[in-house]
PDB file of C-alpha atoms in Angstrom:
ATOM      1  CA  MET A   1      71.329  50.032 254.795  1.00 30.00           C
ATOM      2  CA  SER A   2      74.769  51.549 255.368  1.00 36.00           C
ATOM      3  CA  SER A   3      76.614  50.965 258.618  1.00 38.00           C
ATOM      4  CA  THR A   4      78.761  54.069 258.225  1.00 44.00           C
ATOM      5  CA  GLY A   5      78.847  55.773 261.618  1.00 49.00           C
ATOM      6  CA  SER A   6      77.718  52.685 263.517  1.00 91.00           C
ATOM      7  CA  PHE A   7      80.954  50.729 263.084  1.00 97.00           C
ATOM      8  CA  LEU A   8      84.424  52.041 263.815  1.00 98.00           C
ATOM      9  CA  VAL A   9      87.221  49.812 262.501  1.00 98.00           C
ATOM     10  CA  ALA A  10      90.536  50.639 264.180  1.00 98.00           C
ATOM     11  CA  SER A  11      93.470  48.720 262.789  1.00 98.00           C
ATOM     12  CA  ASP A  12      97.202  48.736 263.314  1.00 98.00           C
ATOM     13  CA  LEU A  13      99.144  49.008 260.048  1.00 98.00           C
ATOM     14  CA  ASP A  14     102.550  47.320 259.966  1.00 97.00           C
ATOM     15  CA  ARG A  15     102.379  43.523 260.187  1.00 97.00           C
ATOM     16  CA  THR A  16      98.597  43.766 260.649  1.00 98.00           C
ATOM     17  CA  LEU A  17      97.136  45.395 257.535  1.00 98.00           C
ATOM     18  CA  ILE A  18     100.311  46.059 255.534  1.00 98.00           C
ATOM     19  CA  TYR A  19     103.533  44.069 255.165  1.00 98.00           C
ATOM     20  CA  SER A  20     107.130  44.754 254.186  1.00 97.00           C
ATOM     21  CA  ASN A  21     109.020  42.306 251.998  1.00 96.00           C
ATOM     22  CA  ARG A  22     110.641  40.930 255.135  1.00 94.00           C
ATOM     23  CA  ALA A  23     107.257  40.311 256.788  1.00 96.00           C
ATOM     24  CA  LEU A  24     105.252  38.830 253.870  1.00 97.00           C
ATOM     25  CA  ALA A  25     105.812  35.212 254.995  1.00 97.00           C
ATOM     26  CA  LEU A  26     104.932  33.743 251.604  1.00 96.00           C
ATOM     27  CA  ASP A  27     105.330  30.021 252.289  1.00 89.00           C
ATOM     28  CA  VAL A  28     103.769  28.760 249.054  1.00 90.00           C
ATOM     29  CA  PRO A  29     105.425  28.006 245.697  1.00 93.00           C
ATOM     30  CA  ASP A  30     106.115  31.223 243.780  1.00 93.00           C
ATOM     31  CA  ARG A  31     103.533  30.394 241.114  1.00 94.00           C
ATOM     32  CA  LEU A  32     100.843  30.155 243.816  1.00 94.00           C
ATOM     33  CA  ALA A  33     101.765  33.356 245.628  1.00 95.00           C
ATOM     34  CA  PRO A  34      98.982  35.952 245.834  1.00 96.00           C
ATOM     35  CA  ARG A  35      99.118  39.068 243.679  1.00 97.00           C
ATOM     36  CA  LEU A  36     100.353  41.994 245.755  1.00 98.00           C
ATOM     37  CA  LEU A  37      99.535  45.699 245.698  1.00 98.00           C
ATOM     38  CA  SER A  38     102.139  48.213 246.844  1.00 98.00           C
ATOM     39  CA  VAL A  39     100.682  50.584 249.448  1.00 98.00           C
ATOM     40  CA  GLU A  40     103.848  52.399 250.523  1.00 98.00           C
ATOM     41  CA  VAL A  41     106.637  53.967 248.486  1.00 96.00           C
ATOM     42  CA  HIS A  42     109.696  55.682 249.953  1.00 96.00           C
ATOM     43  CA  ASP A  43     112.596  57.106 247.948  1.00 95.00           C
ATOM     44  CA  GLY A  44     111.125  55.513 244.843  1.00 95.00           C
ATOM     45  CA  LYS A  45     111.032  52.020 246.333  1.00 96.00           C
ATOM     46  CA  ALA A  46     107.949  49.960 247.182  1.00 97.00           C
ATOM     47  CA  LEU A  47     108.141  49.159 250.899  1.00 97.00           C
ATOM     48  CA  SER A  48     104.794  47.741 252.033  1.00 98.00           C
ATOM     49  CA  PHE A  49     102.122  45.573 250.462  1.00 98.00           C
ATOM     50  CA  MET A  50      98.666  44.043 250.757  1.00 98.00           C
ATOM     51  CA  THR A  51      97.217  41.254 248.685  1.00 98.00           C
ATOM     52  CA  GLU A  52      95.053  42.580 245.879  1.00 98.00           C
ATOM     53  CA  ARG A  53      92.092  40.786 247.446  1.00 98.00           C
ATOM     54  CA  ALA A  54      92.705  42.464 250.808  1.00 98.00           C
ATOM     55  CA  ALA A  55      92.951  45.833 249.059  1.00 98.00           C
ATOM     56  CA  ALA A  56      89.631  45.305 247.262  1.00 98.00           C
ATOM     57  CA  MET A  57      87.908  44.308 250.498  1.00 98.00           C
ATOM     58  CA  LEU A  58      89.404  47.307 252.295  1.00 98.00           C
ATOM     59  CA  VAL A  59      87.791  49.620 249.742  1.00 98.00           C
ATOM     60  CA  GLU A  60      84.427  47.987 250.467  1.00 97.00           C
ATOM     61  CA  LEU A  61      85.040  48.245 254.208  1.00 98.00           C
ATOM     62  CA  ALA A  62      85.858  51.965 253.981  1.00 97.00           C
ATOM     63  CA  CYS A  63      82.499  52.492 252.246  1.00 96.00           C
ATOM     64  CA  GLU A  64      80.573  50.695 254.995  1.00 96.00           C
ATOM     65  CA  ALA A  65      82.341  51.675 258.232  1.00 97.00           C
ATOM     66  CA  LEU A  66      84.533  54.404 259.688  1.00 97.00           C
ATOM     67  CA  LEU A  67      88.038  53.058 259.025  1.00 98.00           C
ATOM     68  CA  VAL A  68      90.675  54.488 261.373  1.00 98.00           C
ATOM     69  CA  PRO A  69      94.342  53.564 260.770  1.00 98.00           C
ATOM     70  CA  VAL A  70      96.156  53.274 264.112  1.00 98.00           C
ATOM     71  CA  THR A  71      99.945  53.193 264.088  1.00 98.00           C
ATOM     72  CA  THR A  72     103.136  53.785 266.032  1.00 95.00           C
ATOM     73  CA  ARG A  73     104.485  55.499 262.921  1.00 96.00           C
ATOM     74  CA  THR A  74     104.977  59.246 263.054  1.00 96.00           C
ATOM     75  CA  LYS A  75     102.790  61.436 260.875  1.00 97.00           C
ATOM     76  CA  THR A  76     105.553  61.683 258.275  1.00 96.00           C
ATOM     77  CA  GLN A  77     106.016  57.914 258.176  1.00 96.00           C
ATOM     78  CA  TYR A  78     102.260  57.343 258.069  1.00 98.00           C
ATOM     79  CA  GLU A  79     101.845  59.706 255.119  1.00 97.00           C
ATOM     80  CA  ARG A  80     103.994  57.405 252.982  1.00 97.00           C
ATOM     81  CA  VAL A  81     101.194  54.829 253.197  1.00 97.00           C
ATOM     82  CA  ASN A  82      98.514  55.073 250.516  1.00 97.00           C
ATOM     83  CA  LEU A  83      95.685  52.803 251.641  1.00 98.00           C
ATOM     84  CA  PRO A  84      93.074  51.832 249.044  1.00 97.00           C
ATOM     85  CA  GLY A  85      89.833  53.728 249.556  1.00 96.00           C
ATOM     86  CA  PRO A  86      86.552  54.743 247.939  1.00 95.00           C
ATOM     87  CA  THR A  87      88.262  57.434 245.815  1.00 94.00           C
ATOM     88  CA  PRO A  88      91.798  57.723 244.359  1.00 90.00           C
ATOM     89  CA  VAL A  89      92.651  60.567 246.759  1.00 92.00           C
ATOM     90  CA  TRP A  90      90.830  59.136 249.790  1.00 96.00           C
ATOM     91  CA  ILE A  91      92.117  60.232 253.195  1.00 97.00           C
ATOM     92  CA  PRO A  92      90.673  58.605 256.330  1.00 98.00           C
ATOM     93  CA  ALA A  93      88.540  61.002 258.351  1.00 98.00           C
ATOM     94  CA  TYR A  94      90.554  60.039 261.430  1.00 98.00           C
ATOM     95  CA  ALA A  95      93.992  58.480 261.790  1.00 98.00           C
ATOM     96  CA  ILE A  96      95.979  57.805 264.954  1.00 98.00           C
ATOM     97  CA  CYS A  97      99.773  58.168 264.716  1.00 98.00           C
ATOM     98  CA  SER A  98     102.736  58.088 267.107  1.00 97.00           C
ATOM     99  CA  ASN A  99     101.067  55.392 269.215  1.00 97.00           C
ATOM    100  CA  GLY A 100      98.208  57.726 270.091  1.00 98.00           C
ATOM    101  CA  GLY A 101     100.242  60.896 270.449  1.00 97.00           C
ATOM    102  CA  ARG A 102      98.923  62.426 267.238  1.00 98.00           C
ATOM    103  CA  LEU A 103      95.305  62.452 266.068  1.00 98.00           C
ATOM    104  CA  LEU A 104      94.832  63.412 262.427  1.00 98.00           C
ATOM    105  CA  VAL A 105      91.447  64.783 261.383  1.00 98.00           C
ATOM    106  CA  ASP A 106      91.094  64.724 257.598  1.00 97.00           C
ATOM    107  CA  GLY A 107      94.880  64.423 257.505  1.00 97.00           C
ATOM    108  CA  VAL A 108      95.554  67.437 259.742  1.00 97.00           C
ATOM    109  CA  PRO A 109      97.027  67.103 263.282  1.00 97.00           C
ATOM    110  CA  ASP A 110      94.540  68.037 265.991  1.00 98.00           C
ATOM    111  CA  GLU A 111      96.141  70.589 268.308  1.00 97.00           C
ATOM    112  CA  ASP A 112      93.675  70.074 271.157  1.00 98.00           C
ATOM    113  CA  TRP A 113      94.571  66.386 271.338  1.00 98.00           C
ATOM    114  CA  GLN A 114      98.301  67.149 271.265  1.00 97.00           C
ATOM    115  CA  ALA A 115      97.872  69.483 274.241  1.00 97.00           C
ATOM    116  CA  GLU A 116      95.869  66.837 276.107  1.00 97.00           C
ATOM    117  CA  VAL A 117      98.576  64.223 275.490  1.00 97.00           C
ATOM    118  CA  ALA A 118     101.358  66.572 276.610  1.00 96.00           C
ATOM    119  CA  GLY A 119      99.571  67.120 279.922  1.00 97.00           C
ATOM    120  CA  ARG A 120      99.076  63.403 280.522  1.00 96.00           C
ATOM    121  CA  LEU A 121     102.721  62.610 279.827  1.00 97.00           C
ATOM    122  CA  ALA A 122     104.033  65.377 282.078  1.00 96.00           C
ATOM    123  CA  ALA A 123     101.868  64.091 284.929  1.00 96.00           C
ATOM    124  CA  ALA A 124     102.621  60.366 284.748  1.00 96.00           C
ATOM    125  CA  SER A 125     105.939  59.555 283.023  1.00 97.00           C
ATOM    126  CA  ALA A 126     109.625  60.307 283.366  1.00 97.00           C
ATOM    127  CA  PRO A 127     110.926  62.853 280.835  1.00 97.00           C
ATOM    128  CA  LEU A 128     111.784  61.657 277.346  1.00 97.00           C
ATOM    129  CA  ALA A 129     115.360  62.930 277.721  1.00 97.00           C
ATOM    130  CA  GLU A 130     115.998  60.577 280.645  1.00 98.00           C
ATOM    131  CA  VAL A 131     114.939  57.552 278.625  1.00 98.00           C
ATOM    132  CA  VAL A 132     116.863  58.654 275.534  1.00 98.00           C
ATOM    133  CA  GLU A 133     120.014  59.019 277.634  1.00 97.00           C
ATOM    134  CA  HIS A 134     119.549  55.567 279.136  1.00 98.00           C
ATOM    135  CA  LEU A 135     119.088  53.993 275.700  1.00 97.00           C
ATOM    136  CA  ALA A 136     122.288  55.661 274.514  1.00 96.00           C
ATOM    137  CA  LEU A 137     124.167  54.135 277.431  1.00 96.00           C
ATOM    138  CA  CYS A 138     122.709  50.612 277.366  1.00 97.00           C
ATOM    139  CA  ALA A 139     122.415  49.945 273.610  1.00 96.00           C
ATOM    140  CA  ASP A 140     125.728  48.610 272.306  1.00 96.00           C
ATOM    141  CA  PRO A 141     126.693  50.052 268.898  1.00 95.00           C
ATOM    142  CA  GLU A 142     127.768  46.531 267.914  1.00 95.00           C
ATOM    143  CA  TRP A 143     124.118  45.506 267.556  1.00 97.00           C
ATOM    144  CA  THR A 144     122.367  48.896 267.420  1.00 97.00           C
ATOM    145  CA  HIS A 145     122.008  50.339 263.932  1.00 97.00           C
ATOM    146  CA  LYS A 146     119.983  53.459 264.761  1.00 96.00           C
ATOM    147  CA  ARG A 147     118.647  55.444 267.707  1.00 97.00           C
ATOM    148  CA  ARG A 148     115.628  57.614 267.003  1.00 96.00           C
ATOM    149  CA  VAL A 149     113.187  59.949 268.761  1.00 97.00           C
ATOM    150  CA  ALA A 150     109.675  60.047 267.294  1.00 95.00           C
ATOM    151  CA  ASP A 151     107.646  63.272 267.366  1.00 94.00           C
ATOM    152  CA  ASP A 152     109.327  64.257 270.665  1.00 95.00           C
ATOM    153  CA  LEU A 153     107.101  61.655 272.291  1.00 97.00           C
ATOM    154  CA  PHE A 154     108.952  58.329 272.473  1.00 97.00           C
ATOM    155  CA  ALA A 155     112.179  56.634 271.405  1.00 97.00           C
ATOM    156  CA  TYR A 156     113.167  53.528 269.513  1.00 97.00           C
ATOM    157  CA  LEU A 157     116.200  51.557 268.450  1.00 98.00           C
ATOM    158  CA  VAL A 158     116.813  49.646 265.240  1.00 97.00           C
ATOM    159  CA  VAL A 159     118.775  46.570 266.321  1.00 97.00           C
ATOM    160  CA  GLU A 160     120.218  43.327 265.083  1.00 96.00           C
ATOM    161  CA  ARG A 161     117.638  41.238 266.848  1.00 94.00           C
ATOM    162  CA  ALA A 162     119.571  37.964 266.864  1.00 94.00           C
ATOM    163  CA  GLU A 163     122.476  39.683 268.642  1.00 96.00           C
ATOM    164  CA  LEU A 164     120.522  41.172 271.562  1.00 96.00           C
ATOM    165  CA  PRO A 165     122.190  39.981 274.796  1.00 96.00           C
ATOM    166  CA  ALA A 166     120.235  37.543 276.934  1.00 96.00           C
ATOM    167  CA  GLY A 167     118.178  39.415 279.513  1.00 97.00           C
ATOM    168  CA  TRP A 168     118.823  42.847 277.991  1.00 98.00           C
ATOM    169  CA  LEU A 169     115.230  43.389 276.866  1.00 97.00           C
ATOM    170  CA  GLU A 170     113.837  42.279 280.229  1.00 97.00           C
ATOM    171  CA  GLU A 171     116.240  44.587 282.075  1.00 98.00           C
ATOM    172  CA  LEU A 172     115.253  47.533 279.884  1.00 98.00           C
ATOM    173  CA  THR A 173     111.574  46.696 280.369  1.00 97.00           C
ATOM    174  CA  GLY A 174     111.980  46.764 284.158  1.00 98.00           C
ATOM    175  CA  TRP A 175     113.948  50.025 284.141  1.00 98.00           C
ATOM    176  CA  CYS A 176     111.324  51.692 281.955  1.00 98.00           C
ATOM    177  CA  ALA A 177     108.399  50.361 284.001  1.00 98.00           C
ATOM    178  CA  GLU A 178     109.777  52.052 287.124  1.00 98.00           C
ATOM    179  CA  ARG A 179     109.577  55.357 285.262  1.00 97.00           C
ATOM    180  CA  GLY A 180     106.136  55.029 283.715  1.00 97.00           C
ATOM    181  CA  TRP A 181     107.333  53.706 280.358  1.00 98.00           C
ATOM    182  CA  ARG A 182     106.854  50.416 278.522  1.00 95.00           C
ATOM    183  CA  VAL A 183     108.939  48.478 276.017  1.00 96.00           C
ATOM    184  CA  SER A 184     107.941  46.640 272.844  1.00 92.00           C
ATOM    185  CA  LEU A 185     110.076  44.619 270.410  1.00 93.00           C
ATOM    186  CA  GLN A 186     108.626  44.686 266.891  1.00 87.00           C
ATOM    187  CA  GLY A 187     110.724  43.132 264.165  1.00 85.00           C
ATOM    188  CA  ARG A 188     114.075  44.910 264.400  1.00 91.00           C
ATOM    189  CA  LYS A 189     112.753  47.852 266.419  1.00 93.00           C
ATOM    190  CA  VAL A 190     112.802  48.228 270.205  1.00 97.00           C
ATOM    191  CA  TYR A 191     110.294  50.867 271.287  1.00 96.00           C
ATOM    192  CA  ALA A 192     110.295  52.740 274.586  1.00 97.00           C
ATOM    193  CA  VAL A 193     106.944  54.474 274.993  1.00 96.00           C
ATOM    194  CA  PRO A 194     105.406  56.442 277.910  1.00 97.00           C
ATOM    195  CA  THR A 195     102.613  54.407 279.473  1.00 95.00           C
ATOM    196  CA  PRO A 196      99.952  57.159 279.075  1.00 95.00           C
ATOM    197  CA  LEU A 197     100.744  57.305 275.342  1.00 96.00           C
ATOM    198  CA  SER A 198      98.357  54.662 274.052  1.00 97.00           C
ATOM    199  CA  LYS A 199      96.381  53.818 270.976  1.00 98.00           C
ATOM    200  CA  SER A 200      93.285  53.149 273.084  1.00 98.00           C
ATOM    201  CA  ALA A 201      93.315  56.663 274.577  1.00 97.00           C
ATOM    202  CA  ALA A 202      93.280  58.225 271.126  1.00 98.00           C
ATOM    203  CA  LEU A 203      90.623  55.756 270.018  1.00 98.00           C
ATOM    204  CA  ALA A 204      88.450  56.822 272.963  1.00 97.00           C
ATOM    205  CA  GLU A 205      88.789  60.427 271.779  1.00 97.00           C
ATOM    206  CA  VAL A 206      87.610  59.464 268.286  1.00 98.00           C
ATOM    207  CA  GLU A 207      84.660  57.601 269.804  1.00 97.00           C
ATOM    208  CA  ARG A 208      83.790  60.657 271.888  1.00 96.00           C
ATOM    209  CA  ARG A 209      83.813  62.880 268.810  1.00 96.00           C
ATOM    210  CA  ILE A 210      81.665  60.641 266.630  1.00 95.00           C
ATOM    211  CA  GLY A 211      79.202  59.833 269.393  1.00 93.00           C
ATOM    212  CA  GLY A 212      80.044  56.186 269.962  1.00 82.00           C
ATOM    213  CA  ALA A 213      80.108  53.127 267.734  1.00 94.00           C
ATOM    214  CA  THR A 214      80.664  49.395 267.710  1.00 97.00           C
ATOM    215  CA  VAL A 215      84.460  49.121 267.645  1.00 98.00           C
ATOM    216  CA  LEU A 216      86.373  46.428 265.758  1.00 98.00           C
ATOM    217  CA  ALA A 217      90.166  46.318 266.073  1.00 98.00           C
ATOM    218  CA  ALA A 218      93.256  44.387 265.013  1.00 98.00           C
ATOM    219  CA  GLY A 219      96.922  44.430 265.969  1.00 98.00           C
ATOM    220  CA  ASP A 220      99.972  42.235 266.403  1.00 97.00           C
ATOM    221  CA  SER A 221     102.224  43.852 269.040  1.00 95.00           C
ATOM    222  CA  LEU A 222     102.183  44.523 272.766  1.00 92.00           C
ATOM    223  CA  LEU A 223     101.497  48.172 271.926  1.00 94.00           C
ATOM    224  CA  ASP A 224      98.236  46.978 270.325  1.00 97.00           C
ATOM    225  CA  ALA A 225      96.976  45.074 273.369  1.00 97.00           C
ATOM    226  CA  ASP A 226      95.170  48.078 274.853  1.00 96.00           C
ATOM    227  CA  LEU A 227      93.578  48.773 271.464  1.00 98.00           C
ATOM    228  CA  LEU A 228      92.225  45.228 271.271  1.00 98.00           C
ATOM    229  CA  LEU A 229      90.968  45.351 274.858  1.00 98.00           C
ATOM    230  CA  ALA A 230      89.115  48.602 274.138  1.00 97.00           C
ATOM    231  CA  ALA A 231      87.247  47.110 271.173  1.00 98.00           C
ATOM    232  CA  ASP A 232      83.963  45.226 271.094  1.00 97.00           C
ATOM    233  CA  ALA A 233      85.696  42.572 268.984  1.00 98.00           C
ATOM    234  CA  GLY A 234      89.323  42.166 267.975  1.00 98.00           C
ATOM    235  CA  TRP A 235      91.669  40.002 265.923  1.00 98.00           C
ATOM    236  CA  ARG A 236      95.375  39.310 266.119  1.00 98.00           C
ATOM    237  CA  PRO A 237      97.469  37.515 263.483  1.00 98.00           C
ATOM    238  CA  GLY A 238      99.379  34.292 264.073  1.00 98.00           C
ATOM    239  CA  HIS A 239     102.673  36.227 264.188  1.00 97.00           C
ATOM    240  CA  GLY A 240     104.014  39.108 266.269  1.00 95.00           C
ATOM    241  CA  GLU A 241     104.582  39.814 269.955  1.00 94.00           C
ATOM    242  CA  LEU A 242     101.038  38.955 271.007  1.00 97.00           C
ATOM    243  CA  ALA A 243     101.111  35.594 269.234  1.00 97.00           C
ATOM    244  CA  ASP A 244     104.634  34.794 270.449  1.00 96.00           C
ATOM    245  CA  SER A 245     103.611  35.440 274.057  1.00 94.00           C
ATOM    246  CA  GLY A 246     100.343  33.517 273.718  1.00 96.00           C
ATOM    247  CA  TRP A 247      98.364  36.636 274.617  1.00 96.00           C
ATOM    248  CA  THR A 248      94.606  36.203 274.594  1.00 94.00           C
ATOM    249  CA  ALA A 249      91.627  38.172 275.850  1.00 97.00           C
ATOM    250  CA  PRO A 250      87.835  37.825 275.797  1.00 96.00           C
ATOM    251  CA  GLY A 251      86.451  38.969 272.453  1.00 97.00           C
ATOM    252  CA  VAL A 252      89.836  38.750 270.711  1.00 98.00           C
ATOM    253  CA  THR A 253      90.229  36.080 268.021  1.00 98.00           C
ATOM    254  CA  ALA A 254      93.698  34.614 267.531  1.00 98.00           C
ATOM    255  CA  LEU A 255      94.090  33.849 263.837  1.00 98.00           C
ATOM    256  CA  ASP A 256      96.192  30.996 262.490  1.00 97.00           C
ATOM    257  CA  GLN A 257      97.320  32.881 259.397  1.00 98.00           C
ATOM    258  CA  VAL A 258     100.684  34.675 259.369  1.00 98.00           C
ATOM    259  CA  GLY A 259     102.217  37.326 257.143  1.00 98.00           C
ATOM    260  CA  VAL A 260     100.296  39.010 254.374  1.00 98.00           C
ATOM    261  CA  ALA A 261      97.724  36.194 254.402  1.00 98.00           C
ATOM    262  CA  ALA A 262      96.820  37.241 257.942  1.00 98.00           C
ATOM    263  CA  GLY A 263      96.308  40.806 256.731  1.00 98.00           C
ATOM    264  CA  GLU A 264      93.825  39.586 254.153  1.00 98.00           C
ATOM    265  CA  GLU A 265      91.989  37.467 256.715  1.00 98.00           C
ATOM    266  CA  ILE A 266      91.738  40.413 259.117  1.00 98.00           C
ATOM    267  CA  VAL A 267      90.064  42.599 256.484  1.00 98.00           C
ATOM    268  CA  ARG A 268      87.758  39.692 255.606  1.00 98.00           C
ATOM    269  CA  GLN A 269      86.754  39.335 259.265  1.00 98.00           C
ATOM    270  CA  PHE A 270      86.124  43.068 259.613  1.00 98.00           C
ATOM    271  CA  LEU A 271      83.912  43.115 256.535  1.00 98.00           C
ATOM    272  CA  ALA A 272      82.014  39.998 257.543  1.00 97.00           C
ATOM    273  CA  ARG A 273      81.275  41.411 261.005  1.00 97.00           C
ATOM    274  CA  VAL A 274      80.067  44.741 259.614  1.00 97.00           C
ATOM    275  CA  ARG A 275      77.913  43.110 256.948  1.00 95.00           C
ATOM    276  CA  GLY A 276      76.585  40.480 259.320  1.00 91.00           C
ATOM    277  CA  ALA A 277      75.319  43.159 261.664  1.00 66.00           C
ATOM    278  CA  VAL A 278      73.745  45.035 258.758  1.00 55.00           C
ATOM    279  CA  ASP A 279      71.996  41.883 257.551  1.00 59.00           C
ATOM    280  CA  VAL A 280      70.577  41.282 261.030  1.00 46.00           C
ATOM    281  CA  ALA A 281      69.391  44.897 261.299  1.00 49.00           C
ATOM    282  CA  ASP A 282      67.739  44.692 257.879  1.00 54.00           C
ATOM    283  CA  ALA A 283      65.980  41.461 258.848  1.00 48.00           C
ATOM    284  CA  VAL A 284      64.668  43.022 262.068  1.00 41.00           C
ATOM    285  CA  ALA A 285      63.465  46.091 260.169  1.00 51.00           C
ATOM    286  CA  ALA A 286      61.737  43.930 257.568  1.00 54.00           C
ATOM    287  CA  GLY A 287      60.096  41.805 260.244  1.00 51.00           C
TER     288      GLY A 287
END
């Protein structure tokens, strides 16, 4: 019995499923390190990885459930990622980019969803330009490497994290909250995102289109919290904003593993949950 259509697996990408060199956290002797598969190349350089075992399990998972990548990356950044799938040219049927601002259907942006998002943002958040201007004024060039706007939806900074002034992040968080925005620090990036722009909202749209499913989710950052809360079961790795803050919620499992080992464990947990449900259903049918 296949569970395709009955399980929807929605997973964050960076530092959840896939890992940069900086985020691998390989704390074993080199000779014992797991074999890695490159899943992202940019300008001819391998940028992100999974363990080969995680990659193999992900292929099996994509054959048995609806796998939906969910990321704060823009569409262009997301398209650099080549996740292992059932075929060499596999493209997920649905993918959520720009923290929920873009819904890709068979790799193509859905215009109806973009229009829906634009309306929600106009109604509930301060304009992007106001936030961009504030970031330009409050982010010191001494510790700010880049300022970027993503898909005309949200903004982020690339910073020298160790040099952020004490209290700066909290002050920015408060300023943004008063204007219907939220702040997330992920690695060296400080994101400012409109509150209505959420991964869970886009996930709900996917659920509506497929007619409902049991939802499994994983993520590591504060921008993933709503995704985990919207799922029937969720997992977070032992690293990241959620782990650092001690965030927990009913139905969300906090894993001990960190780095790329956590990514492998997350895929293992997804697959076990999907197959466990199938085994139970088969037993009931046989009985």
